[in-house]
CSV table of C-alpha atoms in Angstrom, one decimal:
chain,number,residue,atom,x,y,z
U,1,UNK,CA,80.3,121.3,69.1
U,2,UNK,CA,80.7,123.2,72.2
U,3,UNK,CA,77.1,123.7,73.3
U,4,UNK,CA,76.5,119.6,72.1
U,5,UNK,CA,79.6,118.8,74.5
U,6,UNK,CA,78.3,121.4,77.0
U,7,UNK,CA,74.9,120.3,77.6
U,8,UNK,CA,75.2,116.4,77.1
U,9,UNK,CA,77.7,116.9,80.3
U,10,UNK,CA,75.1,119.4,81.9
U,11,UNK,CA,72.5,116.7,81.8
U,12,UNK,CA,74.7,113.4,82.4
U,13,UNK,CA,76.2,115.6,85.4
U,14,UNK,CA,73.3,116.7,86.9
U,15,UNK,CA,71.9,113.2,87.1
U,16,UNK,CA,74.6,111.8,88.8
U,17,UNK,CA,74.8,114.4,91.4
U,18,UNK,CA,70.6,113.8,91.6
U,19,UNK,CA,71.9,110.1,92.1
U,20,UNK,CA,74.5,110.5,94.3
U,21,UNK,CA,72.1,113.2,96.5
U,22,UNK,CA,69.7,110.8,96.6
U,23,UNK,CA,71.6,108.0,98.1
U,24,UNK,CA,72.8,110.6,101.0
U,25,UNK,CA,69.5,111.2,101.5
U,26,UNK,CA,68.3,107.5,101.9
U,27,UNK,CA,71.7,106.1,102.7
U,28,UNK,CA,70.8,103.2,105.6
U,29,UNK,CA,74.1,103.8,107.4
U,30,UNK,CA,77.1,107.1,107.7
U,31,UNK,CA,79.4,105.4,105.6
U,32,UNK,CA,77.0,105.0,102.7
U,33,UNK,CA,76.6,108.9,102.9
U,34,UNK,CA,80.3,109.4,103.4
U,35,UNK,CA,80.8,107.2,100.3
U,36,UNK,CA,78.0,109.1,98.3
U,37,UNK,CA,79.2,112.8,99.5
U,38,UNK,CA,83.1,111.5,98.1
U,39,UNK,CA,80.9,110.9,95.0
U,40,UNK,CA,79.3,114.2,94.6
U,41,UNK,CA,82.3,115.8,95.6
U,42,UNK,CA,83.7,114.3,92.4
U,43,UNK,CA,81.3,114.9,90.0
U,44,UNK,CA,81.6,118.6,91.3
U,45,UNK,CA,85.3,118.3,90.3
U,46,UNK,CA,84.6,116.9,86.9
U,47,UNK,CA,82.1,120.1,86.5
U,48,UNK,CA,85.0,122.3,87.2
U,49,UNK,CA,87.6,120.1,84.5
U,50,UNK,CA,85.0,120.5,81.9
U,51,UNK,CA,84.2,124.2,82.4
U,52,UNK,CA,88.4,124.5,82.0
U,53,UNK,CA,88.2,121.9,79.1
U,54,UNK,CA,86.0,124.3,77.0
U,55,UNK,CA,86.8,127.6,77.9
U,56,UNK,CA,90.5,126.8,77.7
U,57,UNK,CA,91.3,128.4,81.0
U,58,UNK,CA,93.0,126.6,84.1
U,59,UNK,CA,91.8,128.8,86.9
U,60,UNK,CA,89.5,126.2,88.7
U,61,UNK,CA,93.4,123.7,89.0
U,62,UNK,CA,93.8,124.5,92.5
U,63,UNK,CA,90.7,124.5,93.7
U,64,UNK,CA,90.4,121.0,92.1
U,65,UNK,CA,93.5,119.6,94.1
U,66,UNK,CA,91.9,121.3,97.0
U,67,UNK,CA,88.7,119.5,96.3
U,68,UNK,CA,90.0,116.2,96.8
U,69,UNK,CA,92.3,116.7,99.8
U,70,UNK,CA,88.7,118.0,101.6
U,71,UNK,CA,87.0,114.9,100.5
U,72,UNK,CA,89.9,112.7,102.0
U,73,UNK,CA,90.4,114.6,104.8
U,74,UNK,CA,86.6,114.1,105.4
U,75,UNK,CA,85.9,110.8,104.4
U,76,UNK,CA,88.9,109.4,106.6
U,77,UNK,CA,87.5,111.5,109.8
U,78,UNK,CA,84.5,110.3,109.6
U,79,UNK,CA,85.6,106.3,108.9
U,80,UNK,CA,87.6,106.9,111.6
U,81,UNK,CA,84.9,108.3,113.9
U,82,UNK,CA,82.4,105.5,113.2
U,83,UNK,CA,85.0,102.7,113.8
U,84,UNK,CA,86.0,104.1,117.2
U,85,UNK,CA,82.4,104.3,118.4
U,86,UNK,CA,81.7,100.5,117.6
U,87,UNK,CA,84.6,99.6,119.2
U,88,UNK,CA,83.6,101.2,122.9
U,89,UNK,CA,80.5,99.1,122.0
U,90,UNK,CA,82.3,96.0,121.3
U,91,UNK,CA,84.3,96.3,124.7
U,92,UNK,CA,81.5,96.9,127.1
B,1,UNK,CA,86.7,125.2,71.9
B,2,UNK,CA,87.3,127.2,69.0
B,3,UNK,CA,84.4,127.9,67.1
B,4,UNK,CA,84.3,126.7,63.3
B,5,UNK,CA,87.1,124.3,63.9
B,6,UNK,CA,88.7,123.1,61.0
B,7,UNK,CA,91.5,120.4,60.1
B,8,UNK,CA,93.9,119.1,63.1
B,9,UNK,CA,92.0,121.5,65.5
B,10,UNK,CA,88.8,119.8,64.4
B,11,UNK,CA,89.8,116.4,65.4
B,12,UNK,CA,91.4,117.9,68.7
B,13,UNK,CA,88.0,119.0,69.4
B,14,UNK,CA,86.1,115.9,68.4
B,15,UNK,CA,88.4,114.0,70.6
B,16,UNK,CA,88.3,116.5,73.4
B,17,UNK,CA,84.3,116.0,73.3
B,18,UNK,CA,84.6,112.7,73.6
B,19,UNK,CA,86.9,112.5,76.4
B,20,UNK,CA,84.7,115.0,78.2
B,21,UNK,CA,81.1,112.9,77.5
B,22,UNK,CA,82.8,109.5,78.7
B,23,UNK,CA,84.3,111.2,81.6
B,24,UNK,CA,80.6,112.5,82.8
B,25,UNK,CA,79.6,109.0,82.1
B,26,UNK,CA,81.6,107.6,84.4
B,27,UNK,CA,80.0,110.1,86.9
B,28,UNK,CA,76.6,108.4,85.7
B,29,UNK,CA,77.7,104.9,86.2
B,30,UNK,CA,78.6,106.1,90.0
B,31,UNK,CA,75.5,107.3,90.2
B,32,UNK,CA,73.7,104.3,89.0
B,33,UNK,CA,75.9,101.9,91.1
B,34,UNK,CA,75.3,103.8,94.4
B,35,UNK,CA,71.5,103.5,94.1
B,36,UNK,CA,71.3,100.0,92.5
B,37,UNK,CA,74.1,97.9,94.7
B,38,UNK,CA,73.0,96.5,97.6
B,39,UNK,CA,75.7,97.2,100.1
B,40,UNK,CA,78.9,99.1,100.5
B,41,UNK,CA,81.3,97.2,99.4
B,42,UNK,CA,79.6,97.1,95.8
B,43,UNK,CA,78.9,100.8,96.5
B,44,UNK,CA,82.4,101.3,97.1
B,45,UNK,CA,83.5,99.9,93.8
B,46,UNK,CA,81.0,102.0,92.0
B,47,UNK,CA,82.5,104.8,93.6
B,48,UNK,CA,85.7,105.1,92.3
B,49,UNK,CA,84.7,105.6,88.9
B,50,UNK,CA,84.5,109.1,88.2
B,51,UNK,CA,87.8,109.3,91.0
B,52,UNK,CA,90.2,108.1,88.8
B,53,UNK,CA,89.2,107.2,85.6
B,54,UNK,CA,86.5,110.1,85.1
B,55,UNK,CA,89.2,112.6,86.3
B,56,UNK,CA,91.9,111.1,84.1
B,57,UNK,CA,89.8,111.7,81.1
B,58,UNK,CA,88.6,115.2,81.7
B,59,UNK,CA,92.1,116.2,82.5
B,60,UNK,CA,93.5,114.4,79.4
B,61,UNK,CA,90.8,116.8,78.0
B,62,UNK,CA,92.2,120.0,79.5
B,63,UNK,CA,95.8,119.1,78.3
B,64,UNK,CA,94.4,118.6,74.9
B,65,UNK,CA,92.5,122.1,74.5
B,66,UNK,CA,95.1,124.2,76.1
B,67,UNK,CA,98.2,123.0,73.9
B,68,UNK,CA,100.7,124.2,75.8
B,69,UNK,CA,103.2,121.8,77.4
B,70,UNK,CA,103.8,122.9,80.9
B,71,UNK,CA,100.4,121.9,80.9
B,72,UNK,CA,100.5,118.1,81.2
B,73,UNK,CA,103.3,117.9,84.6
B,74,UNK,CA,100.7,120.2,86.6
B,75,UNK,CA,97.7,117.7,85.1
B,76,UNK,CA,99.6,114.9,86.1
B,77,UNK,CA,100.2,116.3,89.7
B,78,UNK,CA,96.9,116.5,90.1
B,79,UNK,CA,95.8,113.4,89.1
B,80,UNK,CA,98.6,111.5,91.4
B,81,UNK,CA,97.7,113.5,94.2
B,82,UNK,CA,94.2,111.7,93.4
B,83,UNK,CA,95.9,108.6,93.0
B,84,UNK,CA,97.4,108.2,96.1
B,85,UNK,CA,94.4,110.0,98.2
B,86,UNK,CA,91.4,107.7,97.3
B,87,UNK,CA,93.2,104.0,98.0
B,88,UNK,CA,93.9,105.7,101.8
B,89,UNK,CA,90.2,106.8,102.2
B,90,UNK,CA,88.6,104.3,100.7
B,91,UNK,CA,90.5,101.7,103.1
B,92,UNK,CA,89.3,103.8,106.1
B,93,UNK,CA,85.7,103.6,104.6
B,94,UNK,CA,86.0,99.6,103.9
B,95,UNK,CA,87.6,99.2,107.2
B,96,UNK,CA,84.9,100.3,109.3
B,97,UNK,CA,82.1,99.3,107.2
B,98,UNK,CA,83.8,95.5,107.4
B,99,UNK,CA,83.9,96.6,111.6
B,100,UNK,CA,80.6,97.7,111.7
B,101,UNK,CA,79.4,94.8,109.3
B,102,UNK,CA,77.8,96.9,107.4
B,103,UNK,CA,77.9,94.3,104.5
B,104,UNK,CA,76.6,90.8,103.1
B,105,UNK,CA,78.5,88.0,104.0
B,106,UNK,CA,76.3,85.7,101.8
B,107,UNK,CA,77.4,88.1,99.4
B,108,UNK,CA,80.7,87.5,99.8
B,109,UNK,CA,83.0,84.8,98.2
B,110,UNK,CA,85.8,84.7,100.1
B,111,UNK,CA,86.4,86.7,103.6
B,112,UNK,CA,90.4,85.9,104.1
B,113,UNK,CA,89.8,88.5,106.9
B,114,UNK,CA,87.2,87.0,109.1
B,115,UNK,CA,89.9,83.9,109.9
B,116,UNK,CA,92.3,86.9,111.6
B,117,UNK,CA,89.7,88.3,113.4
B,118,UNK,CA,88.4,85.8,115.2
B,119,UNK,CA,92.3,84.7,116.3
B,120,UNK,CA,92.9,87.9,117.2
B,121,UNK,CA,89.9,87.7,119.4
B,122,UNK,CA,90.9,84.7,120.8
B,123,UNK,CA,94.6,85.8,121.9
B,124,UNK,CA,92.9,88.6,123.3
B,125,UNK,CA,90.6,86.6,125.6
B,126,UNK,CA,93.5,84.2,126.1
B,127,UNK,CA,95.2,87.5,127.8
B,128,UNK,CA,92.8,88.2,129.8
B,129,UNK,CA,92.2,85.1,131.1
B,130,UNK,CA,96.3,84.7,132.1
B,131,UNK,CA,95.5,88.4,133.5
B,132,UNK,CA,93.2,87.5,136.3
B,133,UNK,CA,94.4,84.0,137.4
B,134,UNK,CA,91.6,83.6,140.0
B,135,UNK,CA,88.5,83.4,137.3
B,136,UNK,CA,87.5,80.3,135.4
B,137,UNK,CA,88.0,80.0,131.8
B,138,UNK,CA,84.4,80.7,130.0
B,139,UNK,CA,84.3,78.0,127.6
B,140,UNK,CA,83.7,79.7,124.1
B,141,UNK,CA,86.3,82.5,124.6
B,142,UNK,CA,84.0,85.2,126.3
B,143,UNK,CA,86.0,87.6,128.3
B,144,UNK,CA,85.2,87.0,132.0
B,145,UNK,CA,84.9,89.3,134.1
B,146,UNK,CA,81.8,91.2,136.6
B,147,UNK,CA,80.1,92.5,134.2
């Protein structure tokens, strides 16, 4: 049961962060990357539940809730970044 | 997972598999969603998938393999923590991407915030107007002014 659960995840994982890569890679604009790096960032965490999931162990809790304040610290800089440059642009 | 599982700690472990197989699936359906939609505000739906609900299901997962209950408040913590970061972030994300029209408006089936955008640009040109009393009015709401 454990190596089924383990490598179904692995594989369903590992696509998604090949998806989610992907799309930074192409993205057309910033926010599209922002959005897919919040995604990857996500699926990282959900890596992390499910190693503490099987191995009954909660050391990766913290760096969980850390992982998601650096995503929304990031994503929100950088929204914040692009809407200030198109509004110089706007007002020349 | 205990190895060999048998009875109630069998069925905990059945469901704890399939908490953990739907919660990578929602990371899938992200995935899938970022390279299939066509522009960011689909994307952005796509994307909260495996923020939320994904998460709530892996954790739900945790507090069901470690059986302890002091367990669940710090799961829950961390989930509303979650909760309340992604709706602020993902408003800064749609905010600019509406700013920077960085979507589809034929896409779009209602856009209640175009109406309050272009009022707001017209008080603003209104003020500038009152602002410099020796310029003529342009006629569709342009700022005037030397440049």
């Amino acid at each position: 049961m454990k190596d089924i659960v383990l490598i179904v995840t692995a594989v369903v994982l590992s696509l998604a962060a090949a998806g989610a890569i992907y799309r930074i890679a192409v993205g057309p604009s910033l926010l599209d990357r922002v959005l897919a790096a919040d995604v990857l960032l996500a699926i990282l965490g959900a890596a992390l539940a499910i190693d503490m999931a099987v191995n009954r162990h909660l050391n990766n809790l913290v760096l969980l809730v850390a992982l998601s304040l650096i995503g929304f610290i990031g994503s929100v800089t950088v929204a914040r970044f692009v809407a200030d440059r198109r509004g110089q642009v706007n007002d020349s | 997972m205990t190895p060999n599982a048998t009875g109630v700690d069998a069925a905990i472990d059945a469901v704890t598999a399939v908490l953990l197989i739907v919660g990578a699936i929602m990371s899938l359906g992200a995935a899938i969603g970022l390279l299939r939609f066509p522009d960011l505000m689909s994307r952005m739906h796509a994307a909260t998938k495996p923020q939320v609900l994904g998460l709530f299901l892996v954790l739900a997962a945790i507090g069901l393999q470690m059986r302890e209950w002091w367990v669940w408040p710090v799961l829950a913590v961390a989930w509303i923590f979650q909760l309340l970061t992604v709706p602020v972030s993902a408003h800064m994300v749609g905010r600019a991407g509406y700013r920077t029209r960085h979507l589809h408006p034929e896409l779009l089936s209602v856009d209640e915030l175009e109406a309050v955008v272009l009022r707001a640009a017209g008080q603003r040109a209104e003020e500038k107007a009152e602002g410099e009393p020796g310029m003529p009015r342009m006629r569709d709401g342009a700022t005037p002014g030397p440049d």
